[in-house]
JSON list of C-alpha atoms in Angstrom, two decimals:
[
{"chain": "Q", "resi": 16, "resn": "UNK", "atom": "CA", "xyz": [12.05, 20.00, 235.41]},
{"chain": "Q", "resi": 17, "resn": "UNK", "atom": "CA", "xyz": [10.86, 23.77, 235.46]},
{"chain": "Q", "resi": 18, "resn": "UNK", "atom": "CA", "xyz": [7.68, 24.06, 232.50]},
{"chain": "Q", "resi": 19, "resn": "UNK", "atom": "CA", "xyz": [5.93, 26.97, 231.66]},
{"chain": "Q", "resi": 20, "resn": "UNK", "atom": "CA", "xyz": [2.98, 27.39, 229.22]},
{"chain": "Q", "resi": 21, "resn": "UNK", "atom": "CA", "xyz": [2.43, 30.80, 227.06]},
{"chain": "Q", "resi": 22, "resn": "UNK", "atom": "CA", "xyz": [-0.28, 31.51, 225.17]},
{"chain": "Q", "resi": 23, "resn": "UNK", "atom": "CA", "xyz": [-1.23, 34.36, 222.62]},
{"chain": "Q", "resi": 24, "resn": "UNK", "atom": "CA", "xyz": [-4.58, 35.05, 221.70]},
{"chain": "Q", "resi": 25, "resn": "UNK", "atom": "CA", "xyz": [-6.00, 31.67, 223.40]},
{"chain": "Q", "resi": 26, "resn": "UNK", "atom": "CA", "xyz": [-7.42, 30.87, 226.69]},
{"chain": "Q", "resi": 27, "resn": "UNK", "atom": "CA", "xyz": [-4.71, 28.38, 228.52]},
{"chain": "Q", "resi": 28, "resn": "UNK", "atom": "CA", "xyz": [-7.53, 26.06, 229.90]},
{"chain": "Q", "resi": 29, "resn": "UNK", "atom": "CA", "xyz": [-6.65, 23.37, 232.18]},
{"chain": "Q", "resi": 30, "resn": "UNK", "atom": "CA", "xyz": [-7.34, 20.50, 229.43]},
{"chain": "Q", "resi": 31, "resn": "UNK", "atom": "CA", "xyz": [-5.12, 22.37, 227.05]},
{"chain": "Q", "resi": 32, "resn": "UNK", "atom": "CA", "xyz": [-2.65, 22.74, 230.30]},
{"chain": "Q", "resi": 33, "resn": "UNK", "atom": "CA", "xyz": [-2.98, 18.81, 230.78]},
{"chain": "Q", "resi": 34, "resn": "UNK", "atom": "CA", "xyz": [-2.37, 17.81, 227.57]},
{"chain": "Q", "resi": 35, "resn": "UNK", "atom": "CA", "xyz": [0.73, 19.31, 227.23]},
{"chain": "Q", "resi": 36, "resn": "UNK", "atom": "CA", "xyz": [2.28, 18.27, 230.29]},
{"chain": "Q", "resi": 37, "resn": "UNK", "atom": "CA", "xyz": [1.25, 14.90, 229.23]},
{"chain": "Q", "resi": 38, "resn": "UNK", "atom": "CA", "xyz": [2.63, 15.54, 225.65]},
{"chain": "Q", "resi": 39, "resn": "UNK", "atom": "CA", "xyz": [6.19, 17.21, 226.62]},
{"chain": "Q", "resi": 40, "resn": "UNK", "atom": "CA", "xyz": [6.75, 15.37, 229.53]},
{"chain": "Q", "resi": 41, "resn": "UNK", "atom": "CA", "xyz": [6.53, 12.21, 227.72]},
{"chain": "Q", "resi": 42, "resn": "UNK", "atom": "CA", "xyz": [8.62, 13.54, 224.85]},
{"chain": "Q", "resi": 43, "resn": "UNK", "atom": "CA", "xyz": [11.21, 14.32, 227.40]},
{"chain": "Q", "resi": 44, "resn": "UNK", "atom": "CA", "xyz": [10.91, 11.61, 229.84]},
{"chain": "Q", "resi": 45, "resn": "UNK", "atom": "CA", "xyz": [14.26, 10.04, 228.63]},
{"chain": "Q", "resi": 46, "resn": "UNK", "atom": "CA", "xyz": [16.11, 13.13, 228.71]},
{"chain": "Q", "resi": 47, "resn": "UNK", "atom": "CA", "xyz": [15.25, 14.86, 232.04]},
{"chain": "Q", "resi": 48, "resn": "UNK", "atom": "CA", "xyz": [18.75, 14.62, 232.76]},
{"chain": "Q", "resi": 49, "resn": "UNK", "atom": "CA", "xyz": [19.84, 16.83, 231.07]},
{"chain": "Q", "resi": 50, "resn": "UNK", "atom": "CA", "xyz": [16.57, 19.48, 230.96]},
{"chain": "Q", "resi": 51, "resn": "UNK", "atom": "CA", "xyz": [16.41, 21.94, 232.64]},
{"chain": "Q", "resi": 52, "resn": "UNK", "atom": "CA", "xyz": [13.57, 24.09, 231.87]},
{"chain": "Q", "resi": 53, "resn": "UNK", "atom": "CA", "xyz": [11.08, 24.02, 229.13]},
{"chain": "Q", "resi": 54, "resn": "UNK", "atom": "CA", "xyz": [9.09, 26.87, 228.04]},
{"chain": "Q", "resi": 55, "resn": "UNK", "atom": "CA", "xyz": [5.82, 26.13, 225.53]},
{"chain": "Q", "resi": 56, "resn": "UNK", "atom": "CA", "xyz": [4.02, 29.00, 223.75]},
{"chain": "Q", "resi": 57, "resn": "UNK", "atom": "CA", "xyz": [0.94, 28.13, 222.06]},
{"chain": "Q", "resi": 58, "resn": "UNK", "atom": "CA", "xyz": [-0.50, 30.75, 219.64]},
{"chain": "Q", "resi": 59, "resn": "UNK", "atom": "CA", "xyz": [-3.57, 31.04, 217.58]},
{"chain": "Q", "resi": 60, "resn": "UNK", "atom": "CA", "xyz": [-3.78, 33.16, 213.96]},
{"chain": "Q", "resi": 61, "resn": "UNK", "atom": "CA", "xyz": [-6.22, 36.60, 215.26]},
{"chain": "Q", "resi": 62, "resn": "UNK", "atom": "CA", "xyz": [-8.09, 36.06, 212.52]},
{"chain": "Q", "resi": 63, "resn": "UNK", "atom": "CA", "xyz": [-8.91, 32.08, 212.27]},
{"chain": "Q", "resi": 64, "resn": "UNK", "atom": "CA", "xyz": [-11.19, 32.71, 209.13]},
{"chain": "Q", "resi": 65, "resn": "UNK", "atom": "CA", "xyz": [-8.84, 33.75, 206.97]},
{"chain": "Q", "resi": 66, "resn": "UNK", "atom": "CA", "xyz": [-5.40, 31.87, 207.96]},
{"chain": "Q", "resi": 67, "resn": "UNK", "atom": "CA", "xyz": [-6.45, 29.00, 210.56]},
{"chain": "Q", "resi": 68, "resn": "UNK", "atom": "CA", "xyz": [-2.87, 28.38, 211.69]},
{"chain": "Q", "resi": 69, "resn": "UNK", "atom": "CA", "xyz": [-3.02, 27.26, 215.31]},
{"chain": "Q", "resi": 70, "resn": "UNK", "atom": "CA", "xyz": [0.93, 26.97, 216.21]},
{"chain": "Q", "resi": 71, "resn": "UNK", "atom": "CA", "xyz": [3.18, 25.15, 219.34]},
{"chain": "Q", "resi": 72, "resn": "UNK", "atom": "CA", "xyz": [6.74, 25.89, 219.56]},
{"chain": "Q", "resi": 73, "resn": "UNK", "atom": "CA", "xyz": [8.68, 24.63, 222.81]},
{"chain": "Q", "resi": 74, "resn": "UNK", "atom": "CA", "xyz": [12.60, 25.92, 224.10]},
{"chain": "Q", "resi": 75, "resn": "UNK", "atom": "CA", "xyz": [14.16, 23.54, 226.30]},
{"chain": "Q", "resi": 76, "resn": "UNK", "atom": "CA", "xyz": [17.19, 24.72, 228.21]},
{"chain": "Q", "resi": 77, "resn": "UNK", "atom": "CA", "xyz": [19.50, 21.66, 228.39]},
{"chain": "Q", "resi": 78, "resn": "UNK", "atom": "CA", "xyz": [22.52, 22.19, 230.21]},
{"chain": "Q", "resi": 79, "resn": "UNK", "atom": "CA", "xyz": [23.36, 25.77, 228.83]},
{"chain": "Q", "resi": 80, "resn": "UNK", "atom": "CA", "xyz": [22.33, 24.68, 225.72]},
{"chain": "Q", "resi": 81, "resn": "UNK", "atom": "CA", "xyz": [18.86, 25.70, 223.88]},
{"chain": "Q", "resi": 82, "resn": "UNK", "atom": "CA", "xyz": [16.70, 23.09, 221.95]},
{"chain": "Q", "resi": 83, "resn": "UNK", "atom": "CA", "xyz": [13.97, 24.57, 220.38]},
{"chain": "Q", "resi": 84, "resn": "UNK", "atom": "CA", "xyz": [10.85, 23.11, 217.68]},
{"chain": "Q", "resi": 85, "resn": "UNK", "atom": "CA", "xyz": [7.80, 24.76, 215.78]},
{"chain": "Q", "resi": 86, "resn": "UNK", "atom": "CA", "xyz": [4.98, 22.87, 213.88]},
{"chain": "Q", "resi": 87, "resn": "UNK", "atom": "CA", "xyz": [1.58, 24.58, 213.52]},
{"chain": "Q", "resi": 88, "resn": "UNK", "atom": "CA", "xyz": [-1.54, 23.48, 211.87]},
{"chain": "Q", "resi": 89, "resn": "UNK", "atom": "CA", "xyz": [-5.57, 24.25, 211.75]},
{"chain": "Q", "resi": 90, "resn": "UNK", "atom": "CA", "xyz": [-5.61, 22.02, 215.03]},
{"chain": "Q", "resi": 91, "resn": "UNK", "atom": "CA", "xyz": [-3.85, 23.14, 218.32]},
{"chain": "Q", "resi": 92, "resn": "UNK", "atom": "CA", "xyz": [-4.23, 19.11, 219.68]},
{"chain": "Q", "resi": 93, "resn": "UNK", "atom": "CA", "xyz": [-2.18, 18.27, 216.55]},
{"chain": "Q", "resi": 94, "resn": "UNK", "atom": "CA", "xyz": [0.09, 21.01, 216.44]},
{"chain": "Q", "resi": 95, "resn": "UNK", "atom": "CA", "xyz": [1.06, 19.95, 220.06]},
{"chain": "Q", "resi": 96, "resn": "UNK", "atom": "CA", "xyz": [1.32, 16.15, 218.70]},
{"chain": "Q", "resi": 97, "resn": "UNK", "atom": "CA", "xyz": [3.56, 17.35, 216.18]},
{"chain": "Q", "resi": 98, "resn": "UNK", "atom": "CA", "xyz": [5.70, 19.57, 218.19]},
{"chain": "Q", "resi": 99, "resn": "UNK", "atom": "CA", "xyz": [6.05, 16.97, 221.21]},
{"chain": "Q", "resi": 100, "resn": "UNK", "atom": "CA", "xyz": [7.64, 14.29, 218.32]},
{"chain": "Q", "resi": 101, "resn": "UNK", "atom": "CA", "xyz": [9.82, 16.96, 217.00]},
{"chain": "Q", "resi": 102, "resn": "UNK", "atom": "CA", "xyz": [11.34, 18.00, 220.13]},
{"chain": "Q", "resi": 103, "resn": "UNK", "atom": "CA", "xyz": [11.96, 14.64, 220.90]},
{"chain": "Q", "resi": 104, "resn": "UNK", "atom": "CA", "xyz": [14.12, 13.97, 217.94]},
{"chain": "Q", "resi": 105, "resn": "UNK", "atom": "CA", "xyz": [15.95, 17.35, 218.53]},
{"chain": "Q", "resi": 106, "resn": "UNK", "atom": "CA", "xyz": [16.64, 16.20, 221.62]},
{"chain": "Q", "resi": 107, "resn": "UNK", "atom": "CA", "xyz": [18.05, 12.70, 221.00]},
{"chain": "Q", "resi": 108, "resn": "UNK", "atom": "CA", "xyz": [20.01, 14.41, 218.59]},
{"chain": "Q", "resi": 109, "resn": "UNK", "atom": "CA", "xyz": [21.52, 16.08, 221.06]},
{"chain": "Q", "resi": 110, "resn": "UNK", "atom": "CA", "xyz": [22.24, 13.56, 223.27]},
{"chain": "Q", "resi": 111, "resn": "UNK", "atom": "CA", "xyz": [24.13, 11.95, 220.13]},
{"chain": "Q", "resi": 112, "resn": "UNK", "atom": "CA", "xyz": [26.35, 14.60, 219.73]},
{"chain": "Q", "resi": 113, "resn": "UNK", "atom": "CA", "xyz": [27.44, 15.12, 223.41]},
{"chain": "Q", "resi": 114, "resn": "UNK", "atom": "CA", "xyz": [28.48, 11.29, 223.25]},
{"chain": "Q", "resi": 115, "resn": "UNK", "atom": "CA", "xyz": [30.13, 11.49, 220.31]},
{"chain": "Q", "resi": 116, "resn": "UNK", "atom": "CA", "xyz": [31.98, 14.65, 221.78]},
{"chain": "Q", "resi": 117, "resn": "UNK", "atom": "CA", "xyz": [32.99, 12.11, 224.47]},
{"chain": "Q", "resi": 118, "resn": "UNK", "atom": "CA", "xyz": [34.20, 9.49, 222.29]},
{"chain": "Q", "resi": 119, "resn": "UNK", "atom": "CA", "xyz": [36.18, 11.68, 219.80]},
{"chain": "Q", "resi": 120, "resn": "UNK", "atom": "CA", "xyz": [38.66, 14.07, 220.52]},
{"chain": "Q", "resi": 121, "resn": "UNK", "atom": "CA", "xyz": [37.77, 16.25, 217.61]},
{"chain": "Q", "resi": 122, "resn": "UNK", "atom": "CA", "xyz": [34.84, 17.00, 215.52]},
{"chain": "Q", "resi": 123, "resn": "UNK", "atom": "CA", "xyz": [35.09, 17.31, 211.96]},
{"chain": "Q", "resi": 124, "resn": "UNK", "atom": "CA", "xyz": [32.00, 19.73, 210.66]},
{"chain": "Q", "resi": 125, "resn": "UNK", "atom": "CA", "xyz": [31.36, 18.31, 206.96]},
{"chain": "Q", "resi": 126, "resn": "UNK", "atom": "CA", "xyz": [29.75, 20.62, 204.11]},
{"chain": "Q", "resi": 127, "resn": "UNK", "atom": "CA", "xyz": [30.92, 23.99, 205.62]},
{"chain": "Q", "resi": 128, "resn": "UNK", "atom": "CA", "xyz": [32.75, 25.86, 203.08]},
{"chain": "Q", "resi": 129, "resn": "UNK", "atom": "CA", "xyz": [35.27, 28.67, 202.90]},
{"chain": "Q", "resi": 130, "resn": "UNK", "atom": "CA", "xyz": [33.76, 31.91, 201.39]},
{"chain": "Q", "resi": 131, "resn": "UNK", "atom": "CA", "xyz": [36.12, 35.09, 200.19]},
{"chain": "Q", "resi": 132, "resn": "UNK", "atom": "CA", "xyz": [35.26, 38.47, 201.26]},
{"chain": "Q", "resi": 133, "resn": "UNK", "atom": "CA", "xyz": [33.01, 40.52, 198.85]},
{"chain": "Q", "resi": 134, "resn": "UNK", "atom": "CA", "xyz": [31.20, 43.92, 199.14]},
{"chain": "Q", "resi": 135, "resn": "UNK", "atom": "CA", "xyz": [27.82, 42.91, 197.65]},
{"chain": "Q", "resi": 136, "resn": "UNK", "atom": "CA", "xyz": [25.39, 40.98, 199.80]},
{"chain": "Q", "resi": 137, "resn": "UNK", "atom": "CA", "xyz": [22.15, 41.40, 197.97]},
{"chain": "Q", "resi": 138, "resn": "UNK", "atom": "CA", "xyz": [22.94, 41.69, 194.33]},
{"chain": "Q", "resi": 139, "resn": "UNK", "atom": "CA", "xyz": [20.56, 43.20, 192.07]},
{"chain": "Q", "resi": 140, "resn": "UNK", "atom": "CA", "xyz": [17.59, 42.43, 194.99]},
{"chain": "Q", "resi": 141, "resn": "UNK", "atom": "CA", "xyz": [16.23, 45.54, 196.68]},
{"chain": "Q", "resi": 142, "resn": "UNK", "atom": "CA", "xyz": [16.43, 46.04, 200.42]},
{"chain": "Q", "resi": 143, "resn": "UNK", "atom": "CA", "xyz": [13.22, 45.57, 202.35]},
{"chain": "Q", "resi": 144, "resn": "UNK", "atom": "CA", "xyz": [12.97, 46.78, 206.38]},
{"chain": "Q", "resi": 145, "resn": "UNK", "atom": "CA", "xyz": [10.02, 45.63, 208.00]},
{"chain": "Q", "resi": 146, "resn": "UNK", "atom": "CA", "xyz": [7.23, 48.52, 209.07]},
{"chain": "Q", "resi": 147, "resn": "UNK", "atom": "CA", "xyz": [7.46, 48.03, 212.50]},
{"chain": "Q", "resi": 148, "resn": "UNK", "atom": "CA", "xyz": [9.33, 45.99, 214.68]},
{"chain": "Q", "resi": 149, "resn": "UNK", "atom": "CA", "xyz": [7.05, 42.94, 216.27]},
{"chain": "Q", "resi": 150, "resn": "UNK", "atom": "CA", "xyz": [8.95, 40.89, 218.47]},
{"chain": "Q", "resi": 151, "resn": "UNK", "atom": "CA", "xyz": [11.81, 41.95, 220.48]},
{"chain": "Q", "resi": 152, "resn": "UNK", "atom": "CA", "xyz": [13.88, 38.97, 222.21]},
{"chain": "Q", "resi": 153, "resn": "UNK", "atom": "CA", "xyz": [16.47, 39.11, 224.99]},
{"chain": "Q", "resi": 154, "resn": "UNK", "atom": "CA", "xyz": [18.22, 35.89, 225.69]},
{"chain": "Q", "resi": 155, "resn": "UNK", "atom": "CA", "xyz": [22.49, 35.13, 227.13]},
{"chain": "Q", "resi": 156, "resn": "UNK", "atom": "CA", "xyz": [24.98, 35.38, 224.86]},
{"chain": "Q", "resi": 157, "resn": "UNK", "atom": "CA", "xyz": [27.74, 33.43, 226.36]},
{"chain": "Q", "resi": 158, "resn": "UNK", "atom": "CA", "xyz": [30.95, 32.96, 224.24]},
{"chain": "Q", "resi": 159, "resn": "UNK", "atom": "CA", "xyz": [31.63, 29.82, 222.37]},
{"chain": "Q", "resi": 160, "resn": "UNK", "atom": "CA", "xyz": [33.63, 28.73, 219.11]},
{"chain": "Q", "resi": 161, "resn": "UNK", "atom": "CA", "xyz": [32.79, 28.44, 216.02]},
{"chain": "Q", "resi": 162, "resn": "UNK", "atom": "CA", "xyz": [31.92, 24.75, 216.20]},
{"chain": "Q", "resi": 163, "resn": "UNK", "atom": "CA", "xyz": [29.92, 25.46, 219.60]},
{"chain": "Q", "resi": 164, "resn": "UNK", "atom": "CA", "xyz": [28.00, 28.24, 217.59]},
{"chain": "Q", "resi": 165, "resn": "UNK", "atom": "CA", "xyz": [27.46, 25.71, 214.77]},
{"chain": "Q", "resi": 166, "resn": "UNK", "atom": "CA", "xyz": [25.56, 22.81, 216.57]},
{"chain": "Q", "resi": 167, "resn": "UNK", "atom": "CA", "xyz": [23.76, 25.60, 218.44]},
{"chain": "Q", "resi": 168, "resn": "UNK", "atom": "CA", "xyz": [22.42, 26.89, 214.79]},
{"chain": "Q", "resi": 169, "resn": "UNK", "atom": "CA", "xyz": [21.78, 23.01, 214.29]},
{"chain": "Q", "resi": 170, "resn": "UNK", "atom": "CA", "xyz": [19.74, 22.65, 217.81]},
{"chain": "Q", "resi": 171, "resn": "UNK", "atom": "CA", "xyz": [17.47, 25.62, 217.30]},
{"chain": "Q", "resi": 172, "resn": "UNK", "atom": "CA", "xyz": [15.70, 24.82, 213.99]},
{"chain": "Q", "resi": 173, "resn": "UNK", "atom": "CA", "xyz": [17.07, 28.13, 212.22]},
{"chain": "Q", "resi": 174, "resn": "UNK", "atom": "CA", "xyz": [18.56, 29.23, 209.35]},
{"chain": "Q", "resi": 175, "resn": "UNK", "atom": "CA", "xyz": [21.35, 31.86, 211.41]},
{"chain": "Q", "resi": 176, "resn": "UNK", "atom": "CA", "xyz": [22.56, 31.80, 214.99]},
{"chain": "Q", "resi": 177, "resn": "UNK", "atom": "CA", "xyz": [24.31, 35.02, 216.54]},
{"chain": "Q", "resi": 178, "resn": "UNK", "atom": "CA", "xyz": [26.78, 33.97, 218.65]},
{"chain": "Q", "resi": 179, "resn": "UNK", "atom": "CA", "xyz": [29.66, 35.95, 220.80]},
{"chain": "Q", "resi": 180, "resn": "UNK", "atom": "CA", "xyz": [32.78, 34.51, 219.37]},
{"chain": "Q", "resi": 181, "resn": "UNK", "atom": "CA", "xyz": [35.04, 33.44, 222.17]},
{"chain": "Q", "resi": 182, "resn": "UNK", "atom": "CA", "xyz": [38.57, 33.65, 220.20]},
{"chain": "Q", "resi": 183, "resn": "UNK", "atom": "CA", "xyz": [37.93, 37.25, 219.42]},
{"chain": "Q", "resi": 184, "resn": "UNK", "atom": "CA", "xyz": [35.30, 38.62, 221.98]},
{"chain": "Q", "resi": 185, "resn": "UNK", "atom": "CA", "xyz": [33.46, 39.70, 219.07]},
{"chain": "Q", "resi": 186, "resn": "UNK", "atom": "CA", "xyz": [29.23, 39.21, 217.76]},
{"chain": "Q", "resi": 187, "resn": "UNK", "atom": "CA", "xyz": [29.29, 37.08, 214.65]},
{"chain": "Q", "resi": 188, "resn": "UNK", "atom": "CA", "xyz": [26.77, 35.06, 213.24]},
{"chain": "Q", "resi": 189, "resn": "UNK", "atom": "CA", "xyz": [26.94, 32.00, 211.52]},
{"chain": "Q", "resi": 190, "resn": "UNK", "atom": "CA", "xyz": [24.11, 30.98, 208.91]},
{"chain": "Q", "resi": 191, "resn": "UNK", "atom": "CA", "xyz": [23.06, 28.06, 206.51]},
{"chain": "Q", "resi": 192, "resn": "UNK", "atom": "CA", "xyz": [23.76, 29.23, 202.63]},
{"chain": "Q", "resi": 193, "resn": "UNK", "atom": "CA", "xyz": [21.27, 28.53, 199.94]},
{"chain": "Q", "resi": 194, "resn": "UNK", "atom": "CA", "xyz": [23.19, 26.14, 198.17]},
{"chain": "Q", "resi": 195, "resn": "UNK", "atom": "CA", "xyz": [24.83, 24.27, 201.33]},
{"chain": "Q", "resi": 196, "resn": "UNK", "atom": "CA", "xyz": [27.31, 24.55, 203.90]},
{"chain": "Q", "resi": 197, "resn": "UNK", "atom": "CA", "xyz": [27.34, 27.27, 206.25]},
{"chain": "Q", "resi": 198, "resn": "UNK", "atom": "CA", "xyz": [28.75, 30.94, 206.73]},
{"chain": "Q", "resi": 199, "resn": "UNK", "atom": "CA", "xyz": [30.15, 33.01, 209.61]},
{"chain": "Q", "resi": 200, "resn": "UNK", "atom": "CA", "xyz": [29.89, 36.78, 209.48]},
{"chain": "Q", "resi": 201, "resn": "UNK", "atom": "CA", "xyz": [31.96, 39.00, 211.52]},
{"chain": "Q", "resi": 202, "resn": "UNK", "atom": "CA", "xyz": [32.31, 42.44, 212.00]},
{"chain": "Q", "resi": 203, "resn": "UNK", "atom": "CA", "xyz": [35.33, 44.27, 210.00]},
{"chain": "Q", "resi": 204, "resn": "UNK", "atom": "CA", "xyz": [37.25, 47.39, 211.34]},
{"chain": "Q", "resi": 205, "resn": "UNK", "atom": "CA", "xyz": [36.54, 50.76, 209.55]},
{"chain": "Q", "resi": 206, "resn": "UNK", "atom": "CA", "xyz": [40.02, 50.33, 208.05]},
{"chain": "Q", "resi": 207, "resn": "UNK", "atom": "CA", "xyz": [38.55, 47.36, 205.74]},
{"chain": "Q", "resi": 208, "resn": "UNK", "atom": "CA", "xyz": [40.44, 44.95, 207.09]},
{"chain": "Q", "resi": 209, "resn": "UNK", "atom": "CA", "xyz": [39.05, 42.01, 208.96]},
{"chain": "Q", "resi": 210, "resn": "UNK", "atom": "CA", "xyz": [39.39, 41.32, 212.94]},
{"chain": "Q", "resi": 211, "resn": "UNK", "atom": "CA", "xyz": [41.61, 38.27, 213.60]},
{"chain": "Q", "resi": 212, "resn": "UNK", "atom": "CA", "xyz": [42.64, 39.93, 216.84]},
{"chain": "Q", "resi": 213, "resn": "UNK", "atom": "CA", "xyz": [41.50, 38.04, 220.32]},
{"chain": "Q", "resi": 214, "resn": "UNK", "atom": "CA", "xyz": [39.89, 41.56, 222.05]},
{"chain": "Q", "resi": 215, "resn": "UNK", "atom": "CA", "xyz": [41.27, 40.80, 225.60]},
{"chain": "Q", "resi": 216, "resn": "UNK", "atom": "CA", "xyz": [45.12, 40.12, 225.12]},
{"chain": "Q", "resi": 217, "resn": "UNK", "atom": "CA", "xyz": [45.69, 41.54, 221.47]},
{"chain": "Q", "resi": 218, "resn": "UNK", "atom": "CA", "xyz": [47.01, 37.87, 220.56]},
{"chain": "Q", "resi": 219, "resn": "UNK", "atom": "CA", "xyz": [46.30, 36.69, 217.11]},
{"chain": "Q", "resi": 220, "resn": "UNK", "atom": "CA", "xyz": [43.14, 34.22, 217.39]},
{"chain": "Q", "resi": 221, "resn": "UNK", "atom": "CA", "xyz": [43.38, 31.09, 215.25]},
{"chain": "Q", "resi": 222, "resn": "UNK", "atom": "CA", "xyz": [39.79, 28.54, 214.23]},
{"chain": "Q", "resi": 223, "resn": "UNK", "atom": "CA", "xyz": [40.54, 24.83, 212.96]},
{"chain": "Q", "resi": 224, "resn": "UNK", "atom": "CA", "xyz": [37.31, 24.79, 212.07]},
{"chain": "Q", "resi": 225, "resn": "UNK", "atom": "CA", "xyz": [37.64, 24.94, 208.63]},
{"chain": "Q", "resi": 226, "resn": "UNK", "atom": "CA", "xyz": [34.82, 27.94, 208.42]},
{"chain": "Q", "resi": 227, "resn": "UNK", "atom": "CA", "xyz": [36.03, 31.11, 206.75]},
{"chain": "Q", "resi": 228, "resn": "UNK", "atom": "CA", "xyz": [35.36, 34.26, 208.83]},
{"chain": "Q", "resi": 229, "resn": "UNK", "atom": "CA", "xyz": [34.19, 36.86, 206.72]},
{"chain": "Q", "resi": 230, "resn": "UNK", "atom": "CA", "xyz": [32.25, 40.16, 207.52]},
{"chain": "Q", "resi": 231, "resn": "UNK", "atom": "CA", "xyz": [29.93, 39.73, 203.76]},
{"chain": "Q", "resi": 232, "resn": "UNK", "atom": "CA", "xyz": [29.45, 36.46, 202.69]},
{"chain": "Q", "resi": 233, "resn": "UNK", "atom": "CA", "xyz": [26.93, 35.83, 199.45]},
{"chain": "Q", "resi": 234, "resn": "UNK", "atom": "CA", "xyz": [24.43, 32.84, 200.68]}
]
């Protein structure tokens, strides 16, 4: 098992190394099998007097799959603590899922709910762009299915997951609503009419997923 160690705006000092090898490789002793690489990025607030968050986060790449957790706090030893139990659980949920994949043919996805297609997303709120862009991220965007995308979104701690949908060749992302269930967004054609077309062979694509594909969807 590949892990590397990140830090931003902190000194990665061979006790700080230690413990977290001792940490994350106890959190994912039981699970190795399936690990392939985990990457831990500790960061520290630039200005400690004023917001003393001292944060871990940790991505594990499990079998083409990505795990990730997050827990800060005004202690880095403790944020670590907290991240290492976190990941664990994300990671035995995991494990849960791929056996129940085994045992069932199917999986049913409760509490996602079919949305109709409107033309407002943001009702009376104003749009707000960020000043400057401070993080850029590259990362593989193999195609998957709606479900795939789904316990993806569930795996990495977030509240949307972009996803290349494999039905239609298309980017669509799926996201948690406010009041429960989730959405899928797609892209629709300048004509106003929604893709349902698979983009290598023209064939229509069909989801028995029970998730309404929409290109606006109100959260």
């Amino acid at each position: 098992m590949k892990l590397v160690i990140h830090g931003k705006n902190i000194e990665i000092t061979d006790a700080i190394r230690e413990y977290v090898h001792q940490k994350i490789e106890k959190a994912v002793s039981h699970f190795q099998n399936i690990t392939n690489e985990v990457d831990v990025h500790l960061s520290v607030a630039r200005n400690p007097r004023i917001n003393p968050k001292q944060a871990a986060e940790v991505t594990i790449y499990a079998n083409g799959n990505v795990i990730r957790a997050e827990e800060s706090s005004e202690n880095l030893y403790a944020s670590i603590d907290l991240v290492a139990d976190k990941i664990a659980r994300q990671l035995r949920k995991y494990k849960e899922r791929r056996h129940e994949k085994k045992t069932h043919a199917q999986t049913n996805i409760e509490g996602v709910v079919q949305q109709t297609v409107v033309t407002d997303l943001i009702g009376n709120r104003a749009p707000e762009l960020p000043e400057e862009v401070v993080r850029t991220k590259y990362f593989a965007m193999p195609p998957m299915t709606v479900t795939e995308a789904l316990e993806q979104l569930q795996l990495v701690g977030h509240d949307f997951y972009m996803f290349r949908n494999s039905e239609t060749g298309e980017i669509n992302v799926i996201y948690e609503r406010n009041h429960g269930g989730y959405g899928v967004i797609q892209p629709r054609n300048s004509n106003g009419h929604i893709n349902h077309t698979n983009g290598k062979n023209g064939k229509t694509a069909h989801t028995n997923t029970g998730i309404t594909e929409a290109s606006h969807v109100n959260k």
